[in-house]
mmCIF file of C-alpha atoms and ligand atoms in Angstrom:
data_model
loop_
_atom_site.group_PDB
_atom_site.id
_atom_site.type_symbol
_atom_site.label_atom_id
_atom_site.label_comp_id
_atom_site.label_asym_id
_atom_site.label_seq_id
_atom_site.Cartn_x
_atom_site.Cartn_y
_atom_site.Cartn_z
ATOM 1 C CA UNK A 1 -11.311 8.842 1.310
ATOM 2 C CA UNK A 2 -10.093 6.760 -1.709
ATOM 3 C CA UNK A 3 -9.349 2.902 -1.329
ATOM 4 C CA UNK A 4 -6.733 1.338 -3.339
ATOM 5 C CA UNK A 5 -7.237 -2.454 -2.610
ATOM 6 C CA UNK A 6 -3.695 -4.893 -2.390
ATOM 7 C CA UNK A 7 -4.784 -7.980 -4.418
ATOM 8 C CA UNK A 8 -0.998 -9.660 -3.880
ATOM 9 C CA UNK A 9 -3.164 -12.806 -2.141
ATOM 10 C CA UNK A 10 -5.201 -13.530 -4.730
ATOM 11 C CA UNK A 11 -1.655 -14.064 -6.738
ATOM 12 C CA UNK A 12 -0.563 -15.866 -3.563
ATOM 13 C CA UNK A 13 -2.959 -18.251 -3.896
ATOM 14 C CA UNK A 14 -2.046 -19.297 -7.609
ATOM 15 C CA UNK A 15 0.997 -19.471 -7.272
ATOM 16 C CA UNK A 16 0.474 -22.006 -4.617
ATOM 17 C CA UNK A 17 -0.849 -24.278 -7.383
ATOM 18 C CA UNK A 18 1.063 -22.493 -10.381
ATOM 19 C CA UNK A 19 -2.159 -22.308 -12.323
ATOM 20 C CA UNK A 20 -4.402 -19.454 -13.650
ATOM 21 C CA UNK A 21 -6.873 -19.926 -10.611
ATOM 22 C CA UNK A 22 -7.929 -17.370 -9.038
ATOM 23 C CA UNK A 23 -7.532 -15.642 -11.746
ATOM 24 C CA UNK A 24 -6.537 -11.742 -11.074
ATOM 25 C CA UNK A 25 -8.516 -10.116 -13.962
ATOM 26 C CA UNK A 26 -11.630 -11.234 -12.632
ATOM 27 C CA UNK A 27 -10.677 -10.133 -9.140
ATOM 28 C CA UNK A 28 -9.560 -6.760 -10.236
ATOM 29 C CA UNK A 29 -12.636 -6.332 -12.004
ATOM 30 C CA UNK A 30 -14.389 -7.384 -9.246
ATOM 31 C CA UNK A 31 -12.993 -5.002 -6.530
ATOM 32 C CA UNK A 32 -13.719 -2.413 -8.929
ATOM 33 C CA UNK A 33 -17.180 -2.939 -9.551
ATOM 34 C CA UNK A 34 -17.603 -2.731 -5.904
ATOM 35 C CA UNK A 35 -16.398 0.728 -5.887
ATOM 36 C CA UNK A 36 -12.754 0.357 -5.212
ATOM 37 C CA UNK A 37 -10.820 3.410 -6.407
ATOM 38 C CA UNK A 38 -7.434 1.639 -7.808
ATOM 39 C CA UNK A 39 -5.476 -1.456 -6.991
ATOM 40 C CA UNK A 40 -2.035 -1.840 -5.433
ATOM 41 C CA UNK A 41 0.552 -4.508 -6.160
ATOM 42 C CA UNK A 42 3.802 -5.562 -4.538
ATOM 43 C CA UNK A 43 6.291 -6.885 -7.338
ATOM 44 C CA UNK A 44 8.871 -8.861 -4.823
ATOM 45 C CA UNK A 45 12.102 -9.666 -5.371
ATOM 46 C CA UNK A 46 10.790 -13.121 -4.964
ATOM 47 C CA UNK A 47 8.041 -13.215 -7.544
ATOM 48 C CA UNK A 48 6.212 -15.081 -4.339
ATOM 49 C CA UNK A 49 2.670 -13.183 -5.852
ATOM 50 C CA UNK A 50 2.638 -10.807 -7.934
ATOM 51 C CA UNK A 51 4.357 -11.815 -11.606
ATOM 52 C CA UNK A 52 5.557 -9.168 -14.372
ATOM 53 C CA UNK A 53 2.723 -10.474 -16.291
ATOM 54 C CA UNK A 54 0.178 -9.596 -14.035
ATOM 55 C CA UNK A 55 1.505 -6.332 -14.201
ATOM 56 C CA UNK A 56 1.505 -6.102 -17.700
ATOM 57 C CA UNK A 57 -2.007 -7.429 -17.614
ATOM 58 C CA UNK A 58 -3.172 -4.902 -15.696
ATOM 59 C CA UNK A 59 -1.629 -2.144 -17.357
ATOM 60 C CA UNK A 60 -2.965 -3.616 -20.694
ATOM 61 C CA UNK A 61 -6.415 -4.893 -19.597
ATOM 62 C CA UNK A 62 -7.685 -1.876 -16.627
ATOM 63 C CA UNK A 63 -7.908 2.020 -16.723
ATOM 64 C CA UNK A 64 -7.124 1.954 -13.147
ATOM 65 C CA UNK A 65 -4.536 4.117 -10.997
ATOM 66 C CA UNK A 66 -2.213 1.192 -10.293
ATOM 67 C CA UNK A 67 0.393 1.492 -6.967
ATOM 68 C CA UNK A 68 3.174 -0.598 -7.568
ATOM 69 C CA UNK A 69 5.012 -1.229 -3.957
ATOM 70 C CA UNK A 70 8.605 -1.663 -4.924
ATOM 71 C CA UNK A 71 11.480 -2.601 -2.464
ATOM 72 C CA UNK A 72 13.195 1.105 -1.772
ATOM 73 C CA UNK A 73 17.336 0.011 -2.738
ATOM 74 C CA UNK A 74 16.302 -2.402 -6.132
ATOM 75 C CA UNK A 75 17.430 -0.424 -8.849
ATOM 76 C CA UNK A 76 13.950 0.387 -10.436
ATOM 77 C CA UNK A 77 15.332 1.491 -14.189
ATOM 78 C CA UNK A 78 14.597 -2.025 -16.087
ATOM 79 C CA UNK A 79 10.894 -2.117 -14.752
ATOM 80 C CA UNK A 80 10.284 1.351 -15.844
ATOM 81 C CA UNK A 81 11.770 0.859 -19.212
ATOM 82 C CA UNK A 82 8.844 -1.645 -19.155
ATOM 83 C CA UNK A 83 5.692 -0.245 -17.051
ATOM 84 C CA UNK A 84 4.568 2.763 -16.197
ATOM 85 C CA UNK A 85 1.971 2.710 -13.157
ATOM 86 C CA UNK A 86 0.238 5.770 -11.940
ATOM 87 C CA UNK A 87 2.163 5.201 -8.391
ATOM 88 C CA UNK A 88 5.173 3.288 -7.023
ATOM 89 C CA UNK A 89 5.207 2.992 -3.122
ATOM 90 C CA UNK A 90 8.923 2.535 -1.958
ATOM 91 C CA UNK A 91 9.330 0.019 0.608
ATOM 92 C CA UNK A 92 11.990 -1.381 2.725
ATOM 93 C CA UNK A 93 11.656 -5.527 1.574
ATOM 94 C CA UNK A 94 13.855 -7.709 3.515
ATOM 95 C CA UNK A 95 14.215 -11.414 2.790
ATOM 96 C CA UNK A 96 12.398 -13.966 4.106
ATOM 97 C CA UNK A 97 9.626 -11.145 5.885
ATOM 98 C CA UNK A 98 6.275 -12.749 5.394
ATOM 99 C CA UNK A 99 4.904 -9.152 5.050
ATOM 100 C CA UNK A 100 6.599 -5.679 4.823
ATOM 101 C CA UNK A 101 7.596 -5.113 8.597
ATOM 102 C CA UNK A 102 7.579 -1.828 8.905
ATOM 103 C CA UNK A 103 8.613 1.351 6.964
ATOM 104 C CA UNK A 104 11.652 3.514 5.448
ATOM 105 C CA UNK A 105 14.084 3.751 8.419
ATOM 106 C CA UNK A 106 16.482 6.454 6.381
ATOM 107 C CA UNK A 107 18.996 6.535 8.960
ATOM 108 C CA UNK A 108 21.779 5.828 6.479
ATOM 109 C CA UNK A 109 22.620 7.778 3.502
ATOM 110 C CA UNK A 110 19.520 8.252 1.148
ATOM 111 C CA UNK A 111 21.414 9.815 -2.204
ATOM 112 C CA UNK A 112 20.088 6.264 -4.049
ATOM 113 C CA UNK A 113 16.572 7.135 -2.635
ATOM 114 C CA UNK A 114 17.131 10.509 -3.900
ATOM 115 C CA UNK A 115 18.108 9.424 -7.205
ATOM 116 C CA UNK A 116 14.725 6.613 -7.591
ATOM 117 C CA UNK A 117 12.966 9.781 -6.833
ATOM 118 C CA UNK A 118 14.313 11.638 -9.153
ATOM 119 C CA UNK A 119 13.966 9.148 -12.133
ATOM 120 C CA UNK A 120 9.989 8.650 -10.957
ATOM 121 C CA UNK A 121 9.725 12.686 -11.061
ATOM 122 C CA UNK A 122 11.329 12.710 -14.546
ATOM 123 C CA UNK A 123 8.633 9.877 -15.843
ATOM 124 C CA UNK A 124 5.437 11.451 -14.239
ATOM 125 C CA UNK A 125 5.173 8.315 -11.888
ATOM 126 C CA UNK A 126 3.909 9.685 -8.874
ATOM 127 C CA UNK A 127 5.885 8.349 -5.656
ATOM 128 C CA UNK A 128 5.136 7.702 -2.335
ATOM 129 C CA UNK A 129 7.747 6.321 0.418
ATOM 130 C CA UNK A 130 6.458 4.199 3.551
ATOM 131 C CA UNK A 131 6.801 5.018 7.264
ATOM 132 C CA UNK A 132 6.034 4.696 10.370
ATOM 133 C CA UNK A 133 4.454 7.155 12.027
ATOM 134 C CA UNK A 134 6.756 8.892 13.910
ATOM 135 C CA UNK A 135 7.827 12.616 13.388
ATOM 136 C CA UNK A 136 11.122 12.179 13.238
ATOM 137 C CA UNK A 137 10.923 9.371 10.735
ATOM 138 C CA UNK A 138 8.412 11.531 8.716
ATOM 139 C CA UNK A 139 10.376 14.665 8.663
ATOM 140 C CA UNK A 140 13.115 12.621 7.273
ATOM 141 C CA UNK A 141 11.272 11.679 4.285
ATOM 142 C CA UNK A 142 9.354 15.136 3.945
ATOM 143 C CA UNK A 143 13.570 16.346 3.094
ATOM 144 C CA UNK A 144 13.200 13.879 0.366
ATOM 145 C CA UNK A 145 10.394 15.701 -1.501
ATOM 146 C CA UNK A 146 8.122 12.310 -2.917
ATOM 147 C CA UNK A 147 4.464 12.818 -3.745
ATOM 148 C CA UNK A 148 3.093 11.192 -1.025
ATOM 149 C CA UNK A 149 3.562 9.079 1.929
ATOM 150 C CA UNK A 150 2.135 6.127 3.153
ATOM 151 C CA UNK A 151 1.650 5.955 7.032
ATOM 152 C CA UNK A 152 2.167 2.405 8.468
ATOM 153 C CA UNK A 153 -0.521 1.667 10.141
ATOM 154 C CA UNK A 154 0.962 -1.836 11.581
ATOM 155 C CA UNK A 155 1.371 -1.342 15.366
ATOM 156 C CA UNK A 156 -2.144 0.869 15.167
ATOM 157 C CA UNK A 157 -3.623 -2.401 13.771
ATOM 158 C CA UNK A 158 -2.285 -4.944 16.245
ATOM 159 C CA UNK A 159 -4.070 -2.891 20.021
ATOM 160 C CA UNK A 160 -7.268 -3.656 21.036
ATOM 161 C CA UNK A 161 -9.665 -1.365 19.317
ATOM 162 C CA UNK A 162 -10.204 1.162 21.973
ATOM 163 C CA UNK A 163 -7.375 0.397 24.451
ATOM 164 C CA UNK A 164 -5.187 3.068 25.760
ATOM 165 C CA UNK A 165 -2.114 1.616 22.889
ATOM 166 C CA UNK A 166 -4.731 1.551 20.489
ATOM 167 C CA UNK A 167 -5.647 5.952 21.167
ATOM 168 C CA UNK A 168 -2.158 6.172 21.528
ATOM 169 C CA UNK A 169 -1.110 4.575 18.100
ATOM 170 C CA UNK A 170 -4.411 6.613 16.593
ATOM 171 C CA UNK A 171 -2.951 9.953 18.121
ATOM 172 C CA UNK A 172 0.451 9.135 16.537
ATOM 173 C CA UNK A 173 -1.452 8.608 12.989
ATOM 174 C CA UNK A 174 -3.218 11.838 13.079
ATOM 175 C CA UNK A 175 0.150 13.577 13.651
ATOM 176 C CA UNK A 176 2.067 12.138 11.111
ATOM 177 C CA UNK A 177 -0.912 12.744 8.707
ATOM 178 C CA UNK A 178 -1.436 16.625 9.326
ATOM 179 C CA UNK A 179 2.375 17.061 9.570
ATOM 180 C CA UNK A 180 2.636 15.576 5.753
ATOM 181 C CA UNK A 181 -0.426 17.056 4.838
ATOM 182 C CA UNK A 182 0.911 20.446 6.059
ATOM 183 C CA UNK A 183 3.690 19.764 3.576
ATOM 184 C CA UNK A 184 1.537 19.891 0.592
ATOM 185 C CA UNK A 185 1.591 16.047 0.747
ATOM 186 C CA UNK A 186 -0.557 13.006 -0.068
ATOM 187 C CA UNK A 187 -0.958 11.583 2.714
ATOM 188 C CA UNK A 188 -1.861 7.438 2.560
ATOM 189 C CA UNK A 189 -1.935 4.897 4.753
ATOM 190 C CA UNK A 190 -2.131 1.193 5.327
ATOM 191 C CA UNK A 191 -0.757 -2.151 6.498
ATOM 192 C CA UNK A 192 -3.177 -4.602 8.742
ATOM 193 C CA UNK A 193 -6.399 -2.492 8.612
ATOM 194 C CA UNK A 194 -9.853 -3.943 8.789
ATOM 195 C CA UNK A 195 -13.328 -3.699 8.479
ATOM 196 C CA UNK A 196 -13.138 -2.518 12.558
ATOM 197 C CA UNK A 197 -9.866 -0.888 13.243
ATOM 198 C CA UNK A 198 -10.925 1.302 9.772
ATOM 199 C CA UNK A 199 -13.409 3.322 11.080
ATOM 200 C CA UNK A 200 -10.973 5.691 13.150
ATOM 201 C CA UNK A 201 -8.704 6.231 10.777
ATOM 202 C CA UNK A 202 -11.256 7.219 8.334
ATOM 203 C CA UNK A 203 -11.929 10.004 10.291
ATOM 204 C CA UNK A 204 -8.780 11.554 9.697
ATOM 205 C CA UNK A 205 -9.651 14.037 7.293
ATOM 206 C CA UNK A 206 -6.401 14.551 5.964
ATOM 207 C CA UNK A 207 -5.566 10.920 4.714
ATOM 208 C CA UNK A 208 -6.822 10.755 1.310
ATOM 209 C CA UNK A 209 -6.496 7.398 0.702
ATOM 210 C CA UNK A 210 -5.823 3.780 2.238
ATOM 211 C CA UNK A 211 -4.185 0.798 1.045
ATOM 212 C CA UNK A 212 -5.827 -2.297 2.262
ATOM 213 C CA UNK A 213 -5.080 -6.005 0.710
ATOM 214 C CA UNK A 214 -4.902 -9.053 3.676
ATOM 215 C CA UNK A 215 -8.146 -8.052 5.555
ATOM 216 C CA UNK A 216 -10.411 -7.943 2.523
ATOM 217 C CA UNK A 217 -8.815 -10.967 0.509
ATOM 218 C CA UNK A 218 -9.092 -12.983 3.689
ATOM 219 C CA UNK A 219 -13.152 -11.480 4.438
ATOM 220 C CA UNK A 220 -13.308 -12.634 0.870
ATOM 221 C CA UNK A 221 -13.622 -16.592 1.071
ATOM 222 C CA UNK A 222 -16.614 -15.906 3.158
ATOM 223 C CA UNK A 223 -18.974 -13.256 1.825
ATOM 224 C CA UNK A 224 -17.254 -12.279 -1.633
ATOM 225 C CA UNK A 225 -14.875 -10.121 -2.807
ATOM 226 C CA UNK A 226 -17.805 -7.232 -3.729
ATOM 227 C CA UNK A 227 -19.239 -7.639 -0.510
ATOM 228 C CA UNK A 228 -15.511 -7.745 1.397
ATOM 229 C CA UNK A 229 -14.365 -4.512 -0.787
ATOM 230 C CA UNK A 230 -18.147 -3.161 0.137
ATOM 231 C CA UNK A 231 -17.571 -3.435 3.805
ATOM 232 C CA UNK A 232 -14.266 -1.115 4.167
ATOM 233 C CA UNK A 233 -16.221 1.614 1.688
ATOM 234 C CA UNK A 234 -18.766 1.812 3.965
ATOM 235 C CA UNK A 235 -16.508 3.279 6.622
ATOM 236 C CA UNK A 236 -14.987 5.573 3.744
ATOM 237 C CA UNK A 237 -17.865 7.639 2.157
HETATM 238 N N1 PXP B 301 1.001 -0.815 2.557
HETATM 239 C C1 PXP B 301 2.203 -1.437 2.336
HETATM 240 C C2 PXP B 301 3.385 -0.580 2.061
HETATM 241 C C3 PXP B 301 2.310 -2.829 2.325
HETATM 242 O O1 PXP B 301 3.496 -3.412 2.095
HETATM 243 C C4 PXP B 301 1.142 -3.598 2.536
HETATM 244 C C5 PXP B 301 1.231 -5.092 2.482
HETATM 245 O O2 PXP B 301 1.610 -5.498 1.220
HETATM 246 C C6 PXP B 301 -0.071 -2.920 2.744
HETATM 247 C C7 PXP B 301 -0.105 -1.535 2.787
HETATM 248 C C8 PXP B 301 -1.365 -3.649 2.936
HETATM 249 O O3 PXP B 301 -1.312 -4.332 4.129
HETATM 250 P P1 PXP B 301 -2.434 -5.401 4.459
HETATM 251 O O4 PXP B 301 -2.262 -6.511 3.464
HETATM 252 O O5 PXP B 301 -2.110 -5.812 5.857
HETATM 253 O O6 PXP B 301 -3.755 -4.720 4.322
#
């Protein structure tokens, strides 16, 4: 199972101080070294992280699959006139959240969706559209033909590691995976997992890969970002 490692806190933390510490190249670098497999991004509407420069860094500095999370209904032509990451991960982004709060509801009409689909097809961008794991919710976005989707692993993450919520929130994970999967799908997921709540969903043998960014940045300040990155791979290989 690949890990693509979310390094929007490191940018977080920069910004707080609007200087070049810590400074993302040496991050990146660093997450790689320890055997991440790419690195994920989320470009807000706010800029509250993540800059265009960084992403232009990135592209221009690392040979790296980069995901690009992107909110789902911002029209995405002027960034891809620009950049051209191996992923973008469409997300619902709603102001003022302090994190993404949960996935693609596509209850209302989805011909825009459609459309940003379309346009990532046409530029060999691979996309992936997050959701929560629920079959309904999943066999809405299946209709939608992206490359992959992300399973939100968010109300998984917040049970008690081996409560009855917590088997119940696993059984709804494997699912969701095997239903995508059985689509011909990539199937990802992410959102709150750490170095404990991991372990079962890495033995999902359909999910090929997991996006992981608050757990590791935060293991970070006290045993390194190698050793943080380190401790979720573990679990993975
Ligand atoms: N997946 C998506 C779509 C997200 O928005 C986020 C948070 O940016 C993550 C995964 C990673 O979540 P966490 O930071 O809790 O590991």
């Amino acid at each position: 199972m690949k890990l693509s490692v979310n390094i929007d806190h490191i940018a977080t933390l920069r910004q707080v101080r609007g200087g070049i510490e810590p400074n993302l190249s040496q991050a990146i670098t660093e997450v790689l070294e320890a055997g991440a497999d790419g690195i994920t991004v989320h470009l807000r509407k706010d800029l509250r992280h993540i800059q265009l420069a960084d992403i232009e860094m990135i592209q221009s500095n690392f040979n790296i699959p980069l995901n690009v999370e992107f909110d789902a209904y911002t029209d995405l032509n002027s960034f891809l006139s620009r950049f051209k990451p191996a992923m973008i991960t469409l997300v619902p982004e709603n102001p003022n959240e302090v994190t993404t709060e949960g996935g693609l509801k596509l209850d209302s009409d989805t011909s825009s969706l459609g459309q940003t689909l379309a346009s990532l097809r046409e530029k060999q961008i691979h996309s992936s559209l997050f959701i929560d794991p629920k079959p309904i919710l999943i066999n809405r976005a299946l209709t939608l033909n992206p490359d992959a989707i992300e399973i939100n692993t968010n109300h998984y993450s917040l049970q008690t590691v081996g409560s009855k919520a917590y088997e119940e929130a696993l059984s709804n994970i494997k699912e969701c995976a095997h239903l995508i999967h059985n689509e011909g799908l990539r199937v990802l997921a992410g959102h709150g997992l750490n170095r404990f709540n991991v372990q079962d969903i890495a033995k999902i043998s359909v999910v090929d890969e997991l996006n992981i960014g608050h757990s590791i940045i935060a293991r970070s300040i006290y045993v390194g970002l190698s050793r943080a990155t380190q401790e979720i791979l573990l679990h993975l290989r």
